[in-house]
């Protein structure tokens, strides 16, 4: 019933909250929200709210990249955020969000993994980026990706003693973000493309596409949803993402 | 401007264009999109009047009213039994559709119990989900003894043969009682195990070689001379 | 960094050798094998069948459940058996790639299970899995509005290429991998993922290349499906 209502609105060129089809809800980013983490951030897109924390530990590099550290992204879809989530280990939805965020950071080389090397072939830093949605009002993907970026931006390295982390002790050395890839998620309802869907639009949507861009280049994409896109729709979504990149970069820059 | 694109009795795949124009109508196994009619099944094209259909060559049993089927009781409920006939949904056998007179409040499992096998007829199908069966009719009954084998439903016509010629030949040679359910379940009961095995092997041979020419002769030979070296 | 020659001598717009076979798993309602180069995927479909436990049922349509798995011996360094986050994600995008051509509303309260097993891997496994699964679904007699074919395209060095093999995926100077699935008639994009770095124009070029590749794969799928019942006309 509700889906039909959303669809009829879209057919009239309207959205529930009055936004234009290519308009975001209000976005805000706040950092340093959790003291014990090496880095943290809260990202809000409309009423969707996500907390992201970065913790570090020492690990062994993969043998095919002995001079590099790595990141591990996890999403916990706790029932605190939505009546639709259940307790339990990360399911498909949580896994997908984590992997999309991971790809955006990894493929754009936003963090230079070589700078995470401690001792070549033996020890390296592993960044654990953990994403906790607090309220799901749609578009957890973009809120998570933005939150992760903001958290990384204010992350300081943990203290290392004898190659072991001294938990609770931080250095002043900050993580440098080489790039700031921004993720844009669109949904397709009937034949219209909408940017930044809220929950009711997500439920009424047939297909979904997330695109991570940095300086006009595409670094990651993920299509979701039961229906498909045409080539021209894909081109249109990329154009919007590239156009709006600057606006969202400003949000990240403001967050210190 | 209407045109038939696929030829009768050719094999088509899902998404293949069958006809164009409004003169033709999509039957079972076909659908219309815009001006064109496409197949939604892997099957044989069949044109009857203005209807373009596709007869599926594969897939689970699709129940039709009038079909004789062999099924297994899977659940006993209030006033009815649920029967597994090999399709996506369980069929219903209502207490009024059995030849016995059953008292209200009687325990239905005393008449037909879990896992018992019945030969029944499909009397009603609503959108392939609500399937009703009856045991009232000639030859419809619970069966005892013998064995049940399963074949692909689409091979059943080949096993029965034109006007039952193939199955009659098998019954005659093996002296077995055989009932072929349209749902692909076949009951075989003979005087001895050897004959039952022979009937089974021959039927499975038809299933595997249903597409070959001269199958009737091959089967006749196999029945007369015995099947060598297995299948 | 210029990429001038492919190790196996292929042209940039050339697929590896493809082959397909339908009906390879007798117990399944539908099954198929799809091979591209050294990558081999087999798929089995069971259903529509009853879905248990009950609370998973959808009263409006069938649930499509895809499970992608790589055999531990399919890759050079043994992969631990069992699901991983990667296989969970691939199972999800595979389901999305196939759902749009199925009329799931025809079978409420049931499940259609699609199992994909990769038995030999040399890149392009999720695409091979989707191409195999589409044939298996047709073989299972599940009504489909269209067929789906999938292929990986991408950028290796400075060239847009189709059907990247393992060497190309791991290309030192950088490679972008773009798995795509297209429906045969309407050329709708039902799978689209990307990792790496490309401009918009490069992406659109890659999609055009994928169209061509999927057409080739589709004709092999059609042939494999029709082969199963070549002379079944006297039935």
XYZ file of C-alpha atoms in Angstrom:
722
model
C 0.000 0.000 0.000
C 2.684 2.402 1.072
C 4.802 1.459 -1.933
C 1.953 2.380 -4.251
C 1.702 5.759 -2.576
C 5.419 6.453 -2.981
C 5.260 5.310 -6.617
C 2.307 7.564 -7.376
C 4.176 10.515 -5.854
C 7.200 9.771 -8.015
C 5.035 9.558 -11.115
C 3.950 13.091 -10.325
C 7.552 14.173 -9.955
C 7.346 14.452 -6.174
C 8.982 12.986 -3.095
C 7.507 12.580 0.384
C 9.805 15.182 1.905
C 9.521 17.558 -1.018
C 13.100 17.075 -2.251
C 14.124 17.147 -5.889
C 15.029 13.797 -7.374
C 18.749 14.631 -7.363
C 18.853 16.296 -3.969
C 20.368 15.005 -0.740
C 18.784 15.385 2.661
C 20.704 17.509 5.115
C 24.132 16.038 5.811
C 26.238 16.623 8.903
C 29.419 15.053 10.159
C 30.848 15.242 13.657
C 34.158 13.755 14.733
C 35.737 12.676 18.052
C 32.552 11.120 19.341
C 34.113 8.196 21.173
C 37.252 8.753 23.266
C 38.751 5.278 23.324
C 38.885 4.925 19.600
C 41.815 5.969 17.459
C 39.362 7.802 15.276
C 35.597 8.214 15.230
C 32.748 10.077 13.591
C 28.994 10.447 13.498
C 27.380 10.984 10.150
C 23.790 12.077 9.685
C 21.922 12.136 6.418
C 18.427 13.353 7.223
C 17.376 11.148 10.138
C 19.718 8.341 9.219
C 22.501 8.276 11.737
C 25.643 6.174 11.708
C 28.549 5.992 14.146
C 31.932 4.855 12.867
C 34.976 4.040 14.933
C 38.523 3.165 13.902
C 40.609 0.882 16.084
C 44.049 -0.365 15.228
C 46.040 -3.453 15.921
C 49.259 -4.997 14.735
C 48.987 -7.811 12.255
C 50.981 -9.755 9.707
C 50.975 -8.524 6.131
C 49.627 -10.793 3.365
C 52.537 -12.561 1.736
C 51.759 -11.110 -1.662
C 51.978 -7.559 -0.240
C 54.656 -7.639 2.474
C 55.016 -3.864 2.596
C 51.387 -3.072 3.130
C 48.914 -2.952 5.954
C 45.191 -3.252 5.461
C 41.690 -2.328 6.562
C 38.848 -4.502 7.815
C 35.393 -2.980 7.526
C 32.501 -4.380 9.522
C 28.918 -3.229 9.839
C 26.700 -4.131 12.743
C 23.031 -3.712 11.921
C 21.796 -3.647 15.480
C 18.058 -3.762 16.150
C 18.574 -0.438 17.910
C 18.454 1.236 14.519
C 15.359 -0.247 13.005
C 12.424 -2.552 13.742
C 13.563 -4.508 10.675
C 16.919 -5.573 12.144
C 17.421 -8.619 14.314
C 20.090 -9.634 16.780
C 22.772 -11.891 15.442
C 25.959 -11.946 13.396
C 26.189 -9.699 10.334
C 23.812 -10.919 7.665
C 23.788 -10.250 3.946
C 22.744 -6.624 4.195
C 25.419 -5.759 6.745
C 28.055 -7.594 4.735
C 27.123 -5.747 1.567
C 27.357 -2.318 3.200
C 30.739 -3.191 4.706
C 32.117 -4.387 1.401
C 30.878 -1.335 -0.505
C 32.523 0.994 2.026
C 35.687 -1.107 1.944
C 35.844 -0.955 -1.843
C 35.412 2.809 -1.918
C 38.385 3.277 0.408
C 40.574 0.467 -0.898
C 40.141 0.984 -4.642
C 40.612 4.733 -4.508
C 43.670 4.210 -2.337
C 42.265 6.783 0.078
C 44.633 5.322 2.629
C 48.103 4.439 1.405
C 48.530 0.903 2.661
C 52.286 1.205 2.321
C 52.241 3.802 5.088
C 50.752 1.147 7.335
C 53.827 -1.042 7.137
C 55.784 -1.474 10.373
C 58.357 -4.074 9.435
C 58.346 -5.384 5.905
C 57.055 -8.929 5.691
C 56.537 -9.159 9.446
C 54.378 -6.522 11.017
C 51.864 -4.012 9.771
C 48.947 -1.933 10.990
C 45.438 -3.221 10.461
C 42.702 -0.582 10.671
C 39.425 -1.943 11.940
C 36.687 0.320 10.677
C 33.482 -0.574 12.475
C 30.190 0.900 11.439
C 27.210 1.095 13.791
C 23.976 2.517 12.408
C 21.995 4.128 15.193
C 18.951 5.038 13.158
C 18.040 3.697 9.766
C 15.930 6.109 7.769
C 17.345 5.007 4.451
C 20.661 5.152 2.623
C 22.878 3.519 5.211
C 25.465 2.997 2.478
C 26.270 6.673 1.910
C 26.077 7.548 5.604
C 28.444 4.681 6.424
C 30.908 5.588 3.690
C 30.945 9.261 4.675
C 31.231 8.369 8.341
C 34.137 6.026 7.641
C 35.968 8.720 5.727
C 35.423 11.289 8.472
C 36.557 8.820 11.126
C 39.737 8.032 9.191
C 40.441 11.710 8.740
C 40.818 12.271 12.480
C 42.452 8.940 13.257
C 45.744 9.034 15.152
C 48.064 6.091 15.306
C 48.055 4.035 18.491
C 51.259 3.810 20.472
C 53.565 0.963 19.624
C 55.938 -0.613 22.143
C 58.032 -3.629 21.189
C 55.801 -4.104 18.200
C 52.740 -4.380 20.368
C 49.937 -1.859 20.697
C 49.702 -0.061 24.008
C 45.980 0.074 24.291
C 44.629 3.402 25.412
C 47.752 5.325 24.490
C 47.717 7.414 21.344
C 50.404 9.199 19.402
C 49.994 12.535 17.696
C 50.666 11.049 14.321
C 47.565 11.394 12.181
C 46.501 9.141 9.341
C 46.764 10.956 6.044
C 43.912 10.597 3.632
C 45.350 10.568 0.136
C 41.921 10.771 -1.445
C 38.350 11.418 -0.351
C 36.083 9.135 -2.361
C 32.438 10.040 -1.955
C 29.691 7.443 -2.349
C 26.353 8.293 -3.975
C 23.417 5.895 -3.779
C 20.480 6.086 -6.183
C 17.287 4.080 -6.461
C 14.994 3.517 -9.410
C 11.257 3.824 -8.818
C 9.183 3.148 -11.910
C 11.280 4.989 -14.499
C 12.668 7.712 -12.267
C 16.049 7.896 -10.600
C 16.180 9.267 -7.062
C 19.304 10.243 -5.119
C 19.658 9.492 -1.390
C 16.555 7.347 -0.816
C 14.857 7.334 2.543
C 13.502 4.037 3.928
C 10.082 4.190 2.300
C 11.658 4.962 -1.060
C 14.104 2.063 -0.598
C 11.184 -0.301 -0.010
C 9.332 0.894 -3.119
C 12.419 0.799 -5.324
C 13.167 -1.754 -8.017
C 16.899 -1.208 -8.409
C 19.695 0.547 -6.541
C 23.137 1.769 -7.585
C 25.974 3.033 -5.401
C 28.897 4.863 -7.004
C 32.108 6.026 -5.300
C 33.855 8.920 -7.068
C 36.945 11.023 -6.457
C 37.983 13.902 -8.685
C 35.713 12.793 -11.480
C 36.989 9.207 -11.516
C 34.859 6.204 -10.598
C 36.420 3.892 -8.040
C 33.656 1.570 -7.003
C 30.156 0.622 -8.024
C 27.565 -1.782 -6.700
C 24.166 -2.473 -8.142
C 21.473 -3.849 -5.845
C 17.750 -4.453 -6.028
C 15.669 -6.907 -8.027
C 15.336 -4.882 -11.224
C 17.823 -3.603 -13.793
C 19.073 -0.293 -15.172
C 19.435 0.875 -18.745
C 22.779 2.215 -19.964
C 21.474 5.768 -20.185
C 20.230 5.613 -16.598
C 23.697 4.514 -15.482
C 25.277 7.384 -17.361
C 22.860 9.847 -15.783
C 23.606 8.664 -12.256
C 27.346 8.970 -12.788
C 26.911 12.502 -14.127
C 25.005 13.493 -10.990
C 27.613 11.906 -8.726
C 30.498 13.678 -10.453
C 28.620 16.965 -10.340
C 27.810 16.754 -6.624
C 31.165 15.444 -5.480
C 32.435 18.899 -4.523
C 29.509 19.615 -2.192
C 30.063 16.516 -0.128
C 33.817 16.927 -0.065
C 33.197 20.252 1.676
C 31.353 18.430 4.440
C 34.340 16.149 4.998
C 36.781 19.025 4.916
C 34.839 20.921 7.554
C 34.952 17.945 9.899
C 38.242 18.050 11.766
C 1.137 -6.957 -39.994
C 0.820 -9.865 -37.601
C 3.359 -12.539 -38.186
C 4.228 -15.884 -36.694
C 7.967 -16.022 -36.219
C 8.600 -19.363 -34.543
C 7.612 -22.536 -36.327
C 5.230 -25.032 -34.846
C 7.014 -27.844 -32.991
C 10.343 -26.036 -32.819
C 12.180 -25.747 -29.532
C 12.306 -22.263 -28.062
C 13.971 -20.738 -25.000
C 12.797 -18.067 -22.558
C 12.812 -14.635 -24.136
C 12.635 -15.967 -27.693
C 10.227 -14.065 -29.970
C 7.311 -16.207 -31.179
C 5.035 -13.805 -32.999
C 4.438 -10.176 -33.658
C 1.239 -8.197 -33.997
C -2.087 -8.136 -32.198
C -3.663 -10.952 -34.208
C -1.925 -13.530 -32.082
C -2.600 -14.126 -28.402
C -0.217 -15.541 -25.804
C -1.256 -18.918 -24.385
C 0.435 -20.979 -21.674
C 4.191 -20.611 -21.706
C 4.077 -17.319 -23.626
C 3.548 -13.658 -22.806
C 3.039 -10.398 -24.602
C 5.340 -7.417 -24.351
C 4.318 -4.494 -26.526
C 3.529 -5.782 -30.000
C 5.387 -9.031 -29.640
C 4.774 -12.415 -28.084
C 7.664 -14.181 -26.390
C 8.250 -17.555 -24.828
C 8.768 -17.782 -21.078
C 9.665 -21.472 -21.158
C 12.122 -23.920 -22.622
C 9.691 -25.932 -24.713
C 7.927 -26.715 -27.964
C 5.931 -24.119 -29.863
C 2.278 -24.999 -30.331
C -0.112 -22.818 -32.321
C -3.830 -23.428 -31.899
C -6.039 -20.918 -33.613
C -4.873 -17.474 -32.553
C -3.142 -18.817 -29.460
C 0.585 -19.244 -29.442
C 1.676 -21.562 -26.648
C 4.859 -23.177 -25.472
C 4.668 -26.678 -24.062
C 7.389 -26.983 -21.428
C 9.866 -29.783 -21.996
C 11.192 -29.652 -18.470
C 10.218 -28.649 -15.021
C 8.091 -29.821 -12.177
C 4.636 -31.216 -12.650
C 2.016 -28.596 -13.523
C -1.359 -29.930 -12.349
C -4.289 -29.930 -14.796
C -7.901 -30.741 -13.993
C -8.644 -34.327 -14.963
C -5.085 -35.601 -14.521
C -4.661 -38.971 -12.831
C -1.774 -38.691 -10.395
C 0.014 -40.767 -7.813
C 0.722 -38.962 -4.576
C 1.771 -39.491 -0.990
C -0.169 -38.374 2.082
C 2.009 -35.787 3.801
C -0.295 -34.335 6.432
C -3.578 -35.165 8.111
C -5.696 -32.158 8.986
C -9.298 -31.265 9.880
C -11.642 -32.697 7.309
C -8.874 -33.229 4.789
C -5.501 -34.663 3.930
C -2.550 -32.890 2.346
C -0.980 -34.841 -0.474
C 2.455 -34.444 -1.995
C 2.083 -34.733 -5.757
C 5.529 -33.390 -6.692
C 4.790 -29.789 -7.470
C 5.525 -26.613 -5.517
C 2.361 -26.874 -3.448
C 0.643 -29.649 -1.559
C -2.687 -30.845 -2.924
C -5.838 -31.260 -0.798
C -8.005 -34.324 -0.527
C -11.240 -33.403 1.188
C -13.068 -35.927 3.366
C -16.054 -35.660 1.031
C -13.975 -36.816 -1.908
C -13.239 -40.322 -0.646
C -15.510 -43.317 -1.318
C -15.741 -44.288 2.377
C -18.314 -42.735 4.626
C -16.407 -41.076 7.454
C -18.009 -39.961 10.718
C -17.541 -36.445 11.931
C -14.770 -36.416 14.492
C -13.255 -39.646 13.248
C -9.499 -39.926 13.117
C -8.718 -39.437 9.438
C -5.384 -41.229 9.712
C -7.268 -44.461 10.241
C -8.381 -44.213 6.623
C -5.402 -42.661 4.887
C -2.266 -42.219 6.887
C 1.091 -40.449 6.529
C 3.238 -41.703 3.681
C 0.504 -43.883 2.254
C 0.283 -43.729 -1.509
C -2.865 -43.041 -3.485
C -3.953 -42.932 -7.102
C -6.171 -39.855 -7.316
C -7.608 -37.491 -9.864
C -7.184 -33.719 -9.943
C -10.611 -32.132 -9.878
C -9.782 -28.479 -9.425
C -6.783 -26.230 -9.809
C -6.861 -22.554 -8.913
C -3.785 -20.610 -10.128
C -1.616 -23.735 -9.601
C -1.729 -23.193 -5.832
C -5.041 -24.648 -4.697
C -5.161 -28.186 -5.981
C -8.068 -30.443 -5.099
C -8.087 -34.200 -5.534
C -10.704 -36.905 -5.493
C -10.611 -40.644 -4.818
C -14.098 -41.156 -6.158
C -13.759 -42.740 -9.513
C -12.795 -45.883 -11.280
C -9.353 -47.116 -10.431
C -8.761 -44.426 -7.818
C -7.621 -45.928 -4.557
C -4.910 -46.363 -1.984
C -2.238 -48.689 -3.293
C -0.372 -51.407 -1.481
C 2.744 -53.239 -2.414
C 4.645 -52.822 -5.610
C 7.056 -49.951 -6.120
C 6.944 -46.318 -7.150
C 9.423 -44.833 -9.590
C 9.758 -41.164 -10.518
C 10.233 -39.811 -14.024
C 10.236 -36.286 -15.434
C 6.578 -35.291 -15.984
C 7.284 -34.154 -19.525
C 8.247 -37.720 -20.478
C 4.932 -39.206 -19.370
C 3.231 -38.918 -22.776
C 6.107 -40.840 -24.362
C 5.890 -43.567 -21.774
C 2.149 -43.929 -22.284
C 2.494 -43.803 -26.063
C -0.142 -43.076 -28.725
C -3.442 -44.264 -27.308
C -1.553 -46.109 -24.612
C 0.292 -48.321 -27.075
C 3.695 -48.082 -25.394
C 2.559 -48.754 -21.856
C 0.264 -51.585 -23.002
C 3.197 -53.257 -24.685
C 5.226 -53.014 -21.476
C 2.393 -54.374 -19.334
C 1.878 -57.265 -21.675
C 5.491 -58.314 -21.789
C 6.257 -57.902 -18.096
C 2.857 -59.044 -16.855
C 2.924 -56.172 -14.379
C 0.218 -53.928 -13.161
C 1.362 -50.408 -14.045
C -0.292 -47.062 -13.357
C 1.370 -43.975 -14.838
C 0.587 -40.745 -12.971
C 0.648 -37.553 -15.022
C 2.850 -36.128 -12.283
C 5.656 -38.493 -13.183
C 5.077 -41.042 -10.409
C 4.629 -44.566 -11.759
C 3.410 -47.569 -9.783
C 4.580 -51.010 -10.809
C 3.404 -54.274 -9.300
C 4.284 -57.648 -10.713
C 4.153 -61.284 -9.689
C 7.854 -61.364 -9.111
C 10.745 -59.024 -8.605
C 12.442 -59.820 -11.938
C 9.436 -58.620 -13.899
C 9.155 -55.482 -11.802
C 12.825 -54.750 -12.440
C 12.386 -55.328 -16.167
C 9.449 -52.942 -16.306
C 11.419 -50.334 -14.339
C 14.445 -50.575 -16.607
C 12.359 -50.279 -19.741
C 10.490 -47.224 -18.475
C 13.715 -45.495 -17.445
C 15.142 -46.324 -20.868
C 12.220 -44.542 -22.501
C 12.820 -41.538 -20.234
C 16.484 -41.348 -21.237
C 15.959 -41.954 -24.943
C 12.622 -40.229 -25.429
C 14.066 -38.009 -28.103
C 15.326 -40.766 -30.376
C 13.610 -42.076 -33.485
C 12.385 -45.612 -33.650
C 12.027 -45.784 -29.897
C 9.019 -48.081 -30.066
C 11.048 -50.692 -31.915
C 13.992 -50.327 -29.567
C 11.739 -50.878 -26.575
C 9.988 -53.818 -28.200
C 13.353 -55.417 -28.776
C 14.474 -54.710 -25.213
C 11.317 -56.336 -23.847
C 11.662 -59.404 -26.024
C 15.355 -59.929 -25.698
C 16.019 -58.370 -22.322
C 18.152 -55.332 -21.730
C 21.835 -56.138 -22.005
C 24.549 -54.466 -20.032
C 22.161 -52.296 -18.064
C 21.005 -49.075 -19.703
C 51.199 2.365 -18.213
C 50.555 0.928 -21.639
C 49.115 -2.549 -21.943
C 50.028 -3.748 -25.359
C 49.479 -7.476 -25.491
C 47.337 -9.995 -23.654
C 49.269 -12.971 -22.334
C 47.076 -15.493 -24.116
C 47.238 -13.551 -27.369
C 43.591 -12.493 -27.352
C 42.368 -9.233 -28.809
C 41.166 -6.697 -26.282
C 37.571 -7.309 -27.303
C 37.845 -11.076 -27.475
C 36.380 -13.554 -24.980
C 38.194 -16.697 -23.906
C 36.735 -19.935 -25.260
C 33.218 -20.517 -23.959
C 31.208 -23.702 -23.654
C 28.013 -24.721 -21.905
C 26.070 -27.844 -21.082
C 22.604 -28.290 -19.636
C 21.239 -31.100 -17.478
C 24.444 -32.216 -15.799
C 22.955 -32.828 -12.328
C 20.166 -35.391 -12.581
C 18.640 -34.930 -9.114
C 18.180 -31.214 -9.583
C 15.076 -29.716 -11.182
C 17.393 -27.826 -13.505
C 21.165 -27.699 -13.930
C 23.906 -26.403 -16.186
C 27.646 -25.933 -16.584
C 29.289 -22.839 -18.022
C 32.963 -22.574 -18.877
C 34.924 -19.528 -19.973
C 38.665 -20.022 -20.407
C 39.742 -22.009 -17.358
C 36.873 -20.882 -15.178
C 34.213 -23.540 -14.690
C 30.920 -22.970 -12.872
C 28.117 -25.468 -12.304
C 24.641 -24.501 -11.176
C 21.697 -26.490 -9.822
C 18.148 -25.265 -9.306
C 15.670 -26.837 -6.875
C 12.163 -25.478 -6.853
C 9.799 -23.919 -6.610
C 9.478 -25.956 -3.443
C 8.104 -25.545 0.039
C 10.047 -23.107 2.187
C 10.808 -24.003 5.782
C 10.800 -22.528 8.337
C 7.474 -20.909 7.702
C 8.428 -17.436 8.848
C 10.799 -17.110 5.907
C 7.911 -17.503 3.460
C 6.685 -14.542 1.450
C 2.926 -14.689 0.870
C 3.258 -12.519 -2.221
C 5.976 -14.245 -4.146
C 8.581 -16.977 -4.250
C 11.828 -16.379 -2.393
C 14.846 -16.646 -4.679
C 17.791 -17.971 -2.718
C 21.194 -18.085 -4.390
C 24.267 -19.672 -2.879
C 27.652 -19.137 -4.524
C 30.504 -21.267 -3.301
C 34.063 -21.875 -4.450
C 35.430 -25.379 -4.024
C 38.512 -25.342 -1.824
C 40.600 -26.791 -4.656
C 39.285 -24.434 -7.320
C 42.030 -21.888 -6.657
C 45.818 -22.112 -6.494
C 46.072 -21.445 -2.746
C 43.504 -23.609 -0.984
C 40.433 -21.753 0.046
C 38.956 -22.808 3.374
C 35.643 -24.572 2.745
C 32.492 -22.744 3.761
C 31.009 -19.301 3.228
C 33.000 -16.093 3.462
C 31.931 -12.464 3.345
C 32.899 -12.443 -0.291
C 30.744 -15.459 -1.125
C 27.831 -13.990 0.842
C 28.059 -10.817 -1.213
C 28.389 -12.667 -4.494
C 25.356 -14.803 -3.583
C 23.430 -11.584 -3.034
C 24.386 -9.886 -6.291
C 23.765 -13.112 -8.183
C 20.238 -13.219 -6.805
C 19.676 -9.628 -7.852
C 21.046 -10.341 -11.304
C 18.544 -13.140 -11.890
C 15.453 -11.886 -10.013
C 14.411 -9.334 -12.609
C 13.654 -11.916 -15.284
C 11.702 -14.284 -13.030
C 7.974 -13.956 -12.316
C 8.317 -14.719 -8.633
C 4.688 -13.693 -7.985
C 3.584 -16.922 -9.653
C 4.765 -19.034 -6.719
C 3.955 -17.409 -3.377
C 5.150 -19.083 -0.183
C 7.760 -21.156 -1.997
C 11.509 -20.978 -2.469
C 13.579 -21.323 -5.624
C 17.049 -22.439 -4.567
C 19.978 -21.812 -6.898
C 23.292 -23.401 -5.942
C 26.422 -22.340 -7.777
C 29.699 -24.177 -7.359
C 32.943 -22.955 -8.847
C 35.086 -25.966 -9.553
C 37.943 -24.223 -11.312
C 38.747 -20.526 -11.013
C 40.622 -18.199 -13.320
C 38.762 -14.921 -12.782
C 35.224 -14.098 -13.868
C 33.725 -16.659 -11.498
C 30.671 -14.723 -10.430
C 29.820 -13.997 -14.054
C 30.256 -17.627 -15.046
C 28.024 -18.577 -12.124
C 25.266 -16.235 -13.292
C 25.466 -17.484 -16.877
C 25.222 -21.081 -15.624
C 22.378 -20.275 -13.211
C 20.278 -18.642 -15.936
C 20.462 -21.828 -18.007
C 19.680 -23.962 -14.959
C 16.581 -21.874 -14.196
C 15.334 -22.291 -17.766
C 16.068 -26.016 -17.590
C 14.059 -26.231 -14.366
C 11.043 -24.970 -16.264
C 10.714 -21.821 -14.177
C 8.947 -19.159 -16.259
C 11.458 -16.484 -17.322
C 10.829 -13.332 -19.313
C 14.338 -13.282 -20.677
C 17.736 -14.917 -20.394
C 20.649 -13.354 -18.514
C 24.324 -13.495 -19.488
C 27.240 -12.085 -17.508
C 30.825 -11.166 -18.322
C 33.585 -9.134 -16.727
C 34.958 -6.117 -18.521
C 37.515 -3.666 -17.237
C 40.595 -1.590 -17.666
C 44.023 -3.169 -17.631
C 46.804 -0.612 -17.748
C 45.415 1.834 -20.253
C 43.191 -0.479 -22.294
C 39.508 -1.322 -21.952
C 39.259 -5.098 -22.203
C 36.693 -7.845 -21.968
C 36.904 -11.045 -19.910
C 39.859 -10.366 -17.657
C 41.814 -13.431 -16.584
C 43.634 -13.763 -13.254
C 46.825 -12.166 -14.574
C 44.933 -9.152 -15.752
C 42.937 -8.792 -12.522
C 46.221 -8.751 -10.603
C 47.990 -6.493 -13.111
C 50.741 -4.705 -11.262
C 50.193 -1.276 -12.681
C 46.543 -1.449 -11.779
C 43.400 -2.989 -13.166
C 39.737 -2.154 -12.836
C 37.351 -5.086 -12.738
C 33.737 -4.534 -13.810
C 31.455 -7.603 -13.660
C 28.259 -6.952 -15.650
C 25.135 -8.973 -16.363
C 22.697 -8.047 -19.142
C 19.275 -9.373 -20.082
C 19.278 -10.758 -23.622
C 16.334 -8.895 -25.166
C 16.256 -5.508 -23.487
C 19.925 -5.296 -22.568
C 19.038 -4.209 -19.056
C 21.906 -4.157 -16.588
C 21.083 -6.505 -13.718
C 24.583 -6.900 -12.264
C 27.048 -4.048 -12.077
C 30.050 -3.832 -9.797
C 33.315 -2.012 -10.137
C 36.623 -1.825 -8.324
C 39.520 0.295 -9.505
C 39.602 3.615 -11.268
C 37.967 4.693 -14.515
C 36.496 7.836 -16.018
C 32.838 7.961 -17.002
C 33.684 7.614 -20.691
C 35.824 4.569 -20.024
C 32.964 3.012 -18.063
C 30.457 3.589 -20.872
C 32.946 2.146 -23.343
C 33.343 -0.912 -21.141
C 29.581 -1.408 -20.936
C 29.325 -1.332 -24.735
C 32.016 -3.986 -24.908
C 30.080 -6.061 -22.374
C 26.979 -5.929 -24.593
C 28.838 -7.615 -27.389
C 30.319 -10.244 -25.095
C 26.967 -11.034 -23.496
C 25.419 -11.527 -26.939
C 28.049 -14.139 -27.694
C 27.466 -15.875 -24.368
C 23.717 -15.778 -24.905
C 23.916 -17.644 -28.197
C 25.960 -20.386 -26.515
C 23.371 -20.590 -23.711
C 20.524 -20.902 -26.210
C 22.310 -23.630 -28.106
C 23.017 -25.605 -24.930
C 19.370 -25.401 -23.881
C 18.044 -26.487 -27.261
C 20.550 -29.349 -27.455
C 18.953 -31.196 -24.556
C 15.785 -31.898 -26.423
C 16.915 -31.846 -29.999
C 14.689 -34.543 -31.399
C 11.958 -34.642 -28.808
C 9.179 -34.063 -31.295
C 7.326 -37.345 -31.155
C 6.312 -36.872 -27.556
